[in-house]
PDB file of C-alpha atoms in Angstrom:
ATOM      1  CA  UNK A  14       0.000   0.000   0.000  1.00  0.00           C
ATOM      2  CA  UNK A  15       1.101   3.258  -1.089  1.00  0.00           C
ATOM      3  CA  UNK A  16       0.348   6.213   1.151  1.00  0.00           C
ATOM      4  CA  UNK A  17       1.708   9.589   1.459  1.00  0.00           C
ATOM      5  CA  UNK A  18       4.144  10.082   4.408  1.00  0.00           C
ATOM      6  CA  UNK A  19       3.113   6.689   6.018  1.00  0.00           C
ATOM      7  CA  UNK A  20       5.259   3.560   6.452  1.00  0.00           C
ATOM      8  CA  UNK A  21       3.832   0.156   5.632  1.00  0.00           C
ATOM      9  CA  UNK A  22       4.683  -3.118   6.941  1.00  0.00           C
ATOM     10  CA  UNK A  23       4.551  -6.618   5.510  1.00  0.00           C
ATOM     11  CA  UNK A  24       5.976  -9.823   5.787  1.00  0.00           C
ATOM     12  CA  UNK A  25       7.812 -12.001   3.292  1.00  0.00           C
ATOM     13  CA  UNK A  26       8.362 -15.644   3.687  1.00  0.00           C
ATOM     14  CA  UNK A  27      11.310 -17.321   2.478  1.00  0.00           C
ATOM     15  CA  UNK A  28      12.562 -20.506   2.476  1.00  0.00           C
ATOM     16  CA  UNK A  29      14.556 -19.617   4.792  1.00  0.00           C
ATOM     17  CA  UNK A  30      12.685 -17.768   7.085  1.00  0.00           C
ATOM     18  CA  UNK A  31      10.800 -14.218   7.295  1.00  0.00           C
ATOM     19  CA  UNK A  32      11.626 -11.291   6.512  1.00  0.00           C
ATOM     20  CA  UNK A  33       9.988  -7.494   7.611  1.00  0.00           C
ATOM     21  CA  UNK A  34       9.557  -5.127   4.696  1.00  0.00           C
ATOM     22  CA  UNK A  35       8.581  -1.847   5.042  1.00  0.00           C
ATOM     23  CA  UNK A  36       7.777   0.573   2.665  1.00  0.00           C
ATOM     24  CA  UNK A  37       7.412   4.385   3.063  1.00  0.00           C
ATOM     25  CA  UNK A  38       5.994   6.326   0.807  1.00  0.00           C
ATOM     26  CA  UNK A  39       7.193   9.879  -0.088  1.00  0.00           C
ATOM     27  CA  UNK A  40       5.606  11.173  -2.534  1.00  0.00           C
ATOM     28  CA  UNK A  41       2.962  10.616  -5.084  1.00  0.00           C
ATOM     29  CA  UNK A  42       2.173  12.572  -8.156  1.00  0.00           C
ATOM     30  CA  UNK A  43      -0.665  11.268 -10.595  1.00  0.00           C
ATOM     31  CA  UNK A  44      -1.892  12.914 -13.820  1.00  0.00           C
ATOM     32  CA  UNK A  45      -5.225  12.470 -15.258  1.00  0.00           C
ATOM     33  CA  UNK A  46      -5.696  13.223 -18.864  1.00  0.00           C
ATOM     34  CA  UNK A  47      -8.687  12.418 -21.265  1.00  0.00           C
ATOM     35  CA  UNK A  48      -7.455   9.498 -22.678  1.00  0.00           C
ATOM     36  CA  UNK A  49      -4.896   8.155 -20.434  1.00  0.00           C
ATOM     37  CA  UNK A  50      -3.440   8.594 -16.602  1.00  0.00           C
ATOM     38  CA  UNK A  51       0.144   8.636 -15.434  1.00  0.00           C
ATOM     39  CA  UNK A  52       1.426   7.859 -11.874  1.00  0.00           C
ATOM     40  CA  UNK A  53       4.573   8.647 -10.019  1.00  0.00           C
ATOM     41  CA  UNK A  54       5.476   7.019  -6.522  1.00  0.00           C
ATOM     42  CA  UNK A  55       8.599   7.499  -4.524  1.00  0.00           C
ATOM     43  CA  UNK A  56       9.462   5.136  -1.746  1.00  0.00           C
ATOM     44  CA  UNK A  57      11.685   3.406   0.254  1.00  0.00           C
ATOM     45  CA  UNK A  58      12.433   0.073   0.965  1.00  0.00           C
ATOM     46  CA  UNK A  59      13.955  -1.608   4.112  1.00  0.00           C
ATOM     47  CA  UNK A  60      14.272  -5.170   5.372  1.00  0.00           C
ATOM     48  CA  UNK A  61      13.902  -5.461   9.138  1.00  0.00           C
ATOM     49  CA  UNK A  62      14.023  -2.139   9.907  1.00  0.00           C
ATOM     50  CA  UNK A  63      17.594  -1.426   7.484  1.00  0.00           C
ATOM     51  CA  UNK A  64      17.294   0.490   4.548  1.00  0.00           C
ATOM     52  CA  UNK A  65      17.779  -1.120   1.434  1.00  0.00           C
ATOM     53  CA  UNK A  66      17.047   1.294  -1.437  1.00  0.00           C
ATOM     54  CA  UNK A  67      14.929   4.241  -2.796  1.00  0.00           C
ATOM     55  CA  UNK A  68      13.114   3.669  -5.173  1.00  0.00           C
ATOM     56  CA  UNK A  69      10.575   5.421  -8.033  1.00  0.00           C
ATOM     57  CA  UNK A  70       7.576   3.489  -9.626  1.00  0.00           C
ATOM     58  CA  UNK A  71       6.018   4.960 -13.139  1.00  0.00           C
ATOM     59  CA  UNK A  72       3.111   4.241 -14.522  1.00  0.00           C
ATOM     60  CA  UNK A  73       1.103   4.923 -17.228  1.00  0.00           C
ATOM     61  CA  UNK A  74      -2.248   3.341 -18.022  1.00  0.00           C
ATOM     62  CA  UNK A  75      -4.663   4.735 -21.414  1.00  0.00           C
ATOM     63  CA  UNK A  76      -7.435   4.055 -22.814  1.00  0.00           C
ATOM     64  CA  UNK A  77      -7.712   0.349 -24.387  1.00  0.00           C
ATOM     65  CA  UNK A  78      -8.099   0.965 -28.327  1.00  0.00           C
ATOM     66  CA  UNK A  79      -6.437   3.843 -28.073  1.00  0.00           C
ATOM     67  CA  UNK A  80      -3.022   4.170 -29.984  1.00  0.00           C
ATOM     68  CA  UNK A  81       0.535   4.945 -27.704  1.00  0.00           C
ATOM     69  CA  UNK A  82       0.371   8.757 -26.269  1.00  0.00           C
ATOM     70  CA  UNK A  83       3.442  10.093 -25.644  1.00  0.00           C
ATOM     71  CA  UNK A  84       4.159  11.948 -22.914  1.00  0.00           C
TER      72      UNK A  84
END
């Protein structure tokens, strides 16, 4: 779950055991347009509790039957 200025936590199981991951969000940008929306999320990632990276997630979803819009 993405959500502005909150930190999320899960667990992962492994094979060989589990493993805390927590994501915090820090910011979240989304553009709506007629035909098509576009989403920006910035986060970070730790595994119990150490931080492992920062990371950015883009996506951009249009209209089915519609052809490629380019940003």
């Amino acid at each position: 779950i993405f959500e502005p200025n909150k930190k999320n936590i899960t667990f992962y199981e492994t094979p060989f055991g589990q493993l805390q991951m927590g994501i915090a969000t820090t910011d979240i940008k989304v553009r709506e347009d007629e035909d098509r929306m576009t989403v920006k999320i910035e986060y970070t990632l730790d595994v119990n509790e150490s931080h492992v990276a920062d990371c950015t997630l883009n996506m951009r979803v249009q209209s089915k039957g519609k052809k490629d819009l380019q940003s």
